[in-house]
């Protein structure tokens, strides 16, 4: 004659939230704000640089993993947003192996990325997705990712800025 247990279903943390979701949302906002500032006024590089440096600092303090596409669109030295033709030059070279050369026009930092046919980023590998099954979850047949029943796949598996949200730290101070 005890209390009846409620089925919690798909709770992932306190109140059924994805851990660190607010941090991912803030980083996503900063990235979009930097793009908006650069598209509206390309002369306002300092504000976009401030947004991207804040984004990188937040990811470092919260121990969150940035998506490689986001990392490649920011300069590692001066933190400016790399937009081809505006703040960066992009060239394809075929010496040794075919690769893409991105040069920042602010600090002249050169980044090289291989352009192999069979190359996959870590976010595209099947091992980077959730591999365990929780009670009350459904497996996606397309890519093998596990999503909570009744939730949005993009919100539960990853964010625009970050990768796997379940592997991230829950809180940080920025």
CSV table of C-alpha atoms in Angstrom, one decimal:
chain,number,residue,atom,x,y,z
A,1,UNK,CA,0.0,0.0,0.0
A,2,UNK,CA,2.6,2.5,-0.9
A,3,UNK,CA,2.5,5.4,-3.3
A,4,UNK,CA,2.1,4.6,-7.0
A,5,UNK,CA,5.3,5.2,-8.9
A,6,UNK,CA,5.0,7.6,-11.8
A,7,UNK,CA,6.6,6.7,-15.1
A,8,UNK,CA,9.2,9.3,-15.8
A,9,UNK,CA,9.6,8.4,-19.4
A,10,UNK,CA,12.3,10.3,-21.1
A,11,UNK,CA,13.8,12.6,-18.4
A,12,UNK,CA,17.4,13.4,-19.2
A,13,UNK,CA,18.1,15.6,-16.3
A,14,UNK,CA,16.3,17.9,-13.9
A,15,UNK,CA,12.8,18.6,-15.3
A,16,UNK,CA,13.4,16.5,-18.5
A,17,UNK,CA,15.9,19.0,-20.0
A,18,UNK,CA,19.0,18.2,-22.0
A,19,UNK,CA,22.1,19.0,-19.9
A,20,UNK,CA,23.8,22.2,-21.0
A,21,UNK,CA,21.0,23.2,-23.4
A,22,UNK,CA,21.0,26.8,-22.2
A,23,UNK,CA,24.8,27.0,-22.9
A,24,UNK,CA,24.3,25.6,-26.4
A,25,UNK,CA,21.5,28.1,-27.1
A,26,UNK,CA,23.7,31.0,-25.9
A,27,UNK,CA,26.6,29.9,-28.1
A,28,UNK,CA,24.3,29.4,-31.0
A,29,UNK,CA,23.0,33.0,-30.5
A,30,UNK,CA,26.5,34.4,-30.3
A,31,UNK,CA,27.5,32.6,-33.6
A,32,UNK,CA,24.4,33.9,-35.4
A,33,UNK,CA,24.9,37.4,-34.0
A,34,UNK,CA,28.5,37.4,-35.3
A,35,UNK,CA,27.2,36.4,-38.8
A,36,UNK,CA,24.4,39.0,-38.7
A,37,UNK,CA,26.9,41.8,-37.7
A,38,UNK,CA,29.2,40.8,-40.5
A,39,UNK,CA,26.5,40.6,-43.1
A,40,UNK,CA,24.9,43.9,-42.2
A,41,UNK,CA,28.2,45.9,-41.9
A,42,UNK,CA,31.4,44.2,-43.0
A,43,UNK,CA,33.4,47.1,-41.6
A,44,UNK,CA,32.3,46.1,-38.0
A,45,UNK,CA,34.8,43.3,-37.6
A,46,UNK,CA,35.5,44.1,-33.9
A,47,UNK,CA,32.0,43.4,-32.7
A,48,UNK,CA,31.9,40.0,-34.6
A,49,UNK,CA,35.4,39.2,-33.2
A,50,UNK,CA,34.1,39.9,-29.7
A,51,UNK,CA,31.1,37.6,-30.2
A,52,UNK,CA,33.3,34.7,-31.5
A,53,UNK,CA,35.9,35.1,-28.7
A,54,UNK,CA,33.1,35.0,-26.2
A,55,UNK,CA,31.7,31.9,-27.8
A,56,UNK,CA,35.1,30.2,-27.7
A,57,UNK,CA,35.7,31.2,-24.1
A,58,UNK,CA,32.3,29.9,-23.1
A,59,UNK,CA,32.9,26.6,-24.9
A,60,UNK,CA,36.2,26.2,-23.1
A,61,UNK,CA,34.9,27.1,-19.7
A,62,UNK,CA,31.8,24.9,-20.0
A,63,UNK,CA,33.8,22.0,-21.6
A,64,UNK,CA,31.5,21.9,-24.6
A,65,UNK,CA,32.6,20.6,-28.0
A,66,UNK,CA,32.2,22.9,-30.9
A,67,UNK,CA,31.2,21.5,-34.3
A,68,UNK,CA,34.1,21.3,-36.7
A,69,UNK,CA,32.3,23.5,-39.3
A,70,UNK,CA,31.9,26.2,-36.7
A,71,UNK,CA,35.5,25.9,-35.6
A,72,UNK,CA,36.7,26.2,-39.2
A,73,UNK,CA,34.7,29.4,-39.7
A,74,UNK,CA,36.6,31.2,-37.0
A,75,UNK,CA,40.2,32.3,-36.9
A,76,UNK,CA,42.3,30.6,-34.2
A,77,UNK,CA,44.6,33.5,-33.7
A,78,UNK,CA,42.5,36.7,-33.9
A,79,UNK,CA,39.0,35.1,-33.4
A,80,UNK,CA,37.5,36.9,-36.4
A,81,UNK,CA,34.7,35.3,-38.4
A,82,UNK,CA,36.1,33.8,-41.7
A,83,UNK,CA,33.8,34.7,-44.6
A,84,UNK,CA,35.3,34.0,-48.0
A,85,UNK,CA,36.0,37.2,-49.9
A,86,UNK,CA,35.3,39.5,-46.9
A,87,UNK,CA,37.6,38.4,-44.1
A,88,UNK,CA,39.3,35.4,-45.6
A,89,UNK,CA,40.7,34.0,-48.9
A,90,UNK,CA,40.0,30.4,-49.8
A,91,UNK,CA,42.2,28.5,-52.2
A,92,UNK,CA,42.3,24.9,-53.3
A,93,UNK,CA,45.9,23.5,-53.7
A,94,UNK,CA,47.0,20.1,-55.1
A,95,UNK,CA,50.6,19.9,-53.8
A,96,UNK,CA,51.2,16.6,-52.1
A,97,UNK,CA,47.5,16.0,-51.4
A,98,UNK,CA,44.5,18.0,-52.4
A,99,UNK,CA,43.7,20.5,-49.6
A,100,UNK,CA,41.9,23.8,-49.0
A,101,UNK,CA,43.9,26.7,-47.8
A,102,UNK,CA,42.0,29.4,-45.8
A,103,UNK,CA,43.9,32.6,-45.0
A,104,UNK,CA,42.6,35.2,-42.5
A,105,UNK,CA,43.0,38.7,-44.0
A,106,UNK,CA,43.2,40.3,-40.5
A,107,UNK,CA,46.2,38.4,-39.0
A,108,UNK,CA,47.3,36.3,-42.0
A,109,UNK,CA,46.8,33.0,-40.2
A,110,UNK,CA,46.8,30.1,-42.7
A,111,UNK,CA,44.7,27.0,-42.1
A,112,UNK,CA,44.9,23.9,-44.2
A,113,UNK,CA,42.1,21.2,-44.4
A,114,UNK,CA,42.5,18.0,-46.4
A,115,UNK,CA,39.9,17.4,-49.2
A,116,UNK,CA,39.8,13.6,-49.4
A,117,UNK,CA,36.8,11.9,-51.0
A,118,UNK,CA,36.4,9.4,-48.1
A,119,UNK,CA,37.1,11.7,-45.2
A,120,UNK,CA,34.4,12.1,-42.5
A,121,UNK,CA,34.3,14.5,-39.7
A,122,UNK,CA,33.9,13.2,-36.1
A,123,UNK,CA,30.3,14.4,-36.1
A,124,UNK,CA,29.5,12.3,-39.1
A,125,UNK,CA,30.9,9.1,-37.6
A,126,UNK,CA,28.4,6.6,-36.2
A,127,UNK,CA,30.5,6.2,-33.0
A,128,UNK,CA,29.9,9.9,-32.2
A,129,UNK,CA,26.2,9.5,-31.8
A,130,UNK,CA,24.4,8.2,-28.7
A,131,UNK,CA,25.0,4.5,-28.6
A,132,UNK,CA,23.0,3.5,-25.5
A,133,UNK,CA,19.2,3.0,-25.3
A,134,UNK,CA,17.2,4.5,-22.5
A,135,UNK,CA,13.8,3.3,-21.5
A,136,UNK,CA,11.1,5.1,-23.5
A,137,UNK,CA,13.4,6.0,-26.5
A,138,UNK,CA,13.1,5.2,-30.2
A,139,UNK,CA,16.0,4.5,-32.5
A,140,UNK,CA,16.2,6.5,-35.7
A,141,UNK,CA,16.4,4.2,-38.7
A,142,UNK,CA,18.3,6.6,-40.9
A,143,UNK,CA,21.4,7.3,-38.8
A,144,UNK,CA,21.1,5.1,-35.8
A,145,UNK,CA,20.9,8.0,-33.3
A,146,UNK,CA,18.7,7.6,-30.3
A,147,UNK,CA,16.1,10.2,-29.6
A,148,UNK,CA,13.6,10.6,-26.9
A,149,UNK,CA,10.0,9.7,-27.8
A,150,UNK,CA,8.1,12.9,-28.7
A,151,UNK,CA,11.2,15.2,-28.9
A,152,UNK,CA,12.8,17.0,-31.8
A,153,UNK,CA,15.7,15.0,-33.2
A,154,UNK,CA,17.9,18.1,-33.8
A,155,UNK,CA,17.3,19.3,-30.2
A,156,UNK,CA,18.1,16.0,-28.6
A,157,UNK,CA,21.1,14.8,-30.6
A,158,UNK,CA,23.0,18.0,-31.2
A,159,UNK,CA,22.9,21.7,-31.6
A,160,UNK,CA,24.1,24.0,-34.4
A,161,UNK,CA,27.2,24.8,-32.3
A,162,UNK,CA,27.8,21.7,-30.2
A,163,UNK,CA,28.0,18.0,-30.7
A,164,UNK,CA,26.7,15.4,-28.4
A,165,UNK,CA,24.9,17.1,-25.5
A,166,UNK,CA,24.9,14.1,-23.1
A,167,UNK,CA,28.7,14.1,-23.0
A,168,UNK,CA,28.9,17.7,-22.0
A,169,UNK,CA,29.2,19.3,-18.6
A,170,UNK,CA,25.9,20.7,-17.2
A,171,UNK,CA,26.9,24.2,-16.0
A,172,UNK,CA,29.7,26.7,-16.3
A,173,UNK,CA,30.5,30.2,-15.2
A,174,UNK,CA,30.9,32.8,-18.0
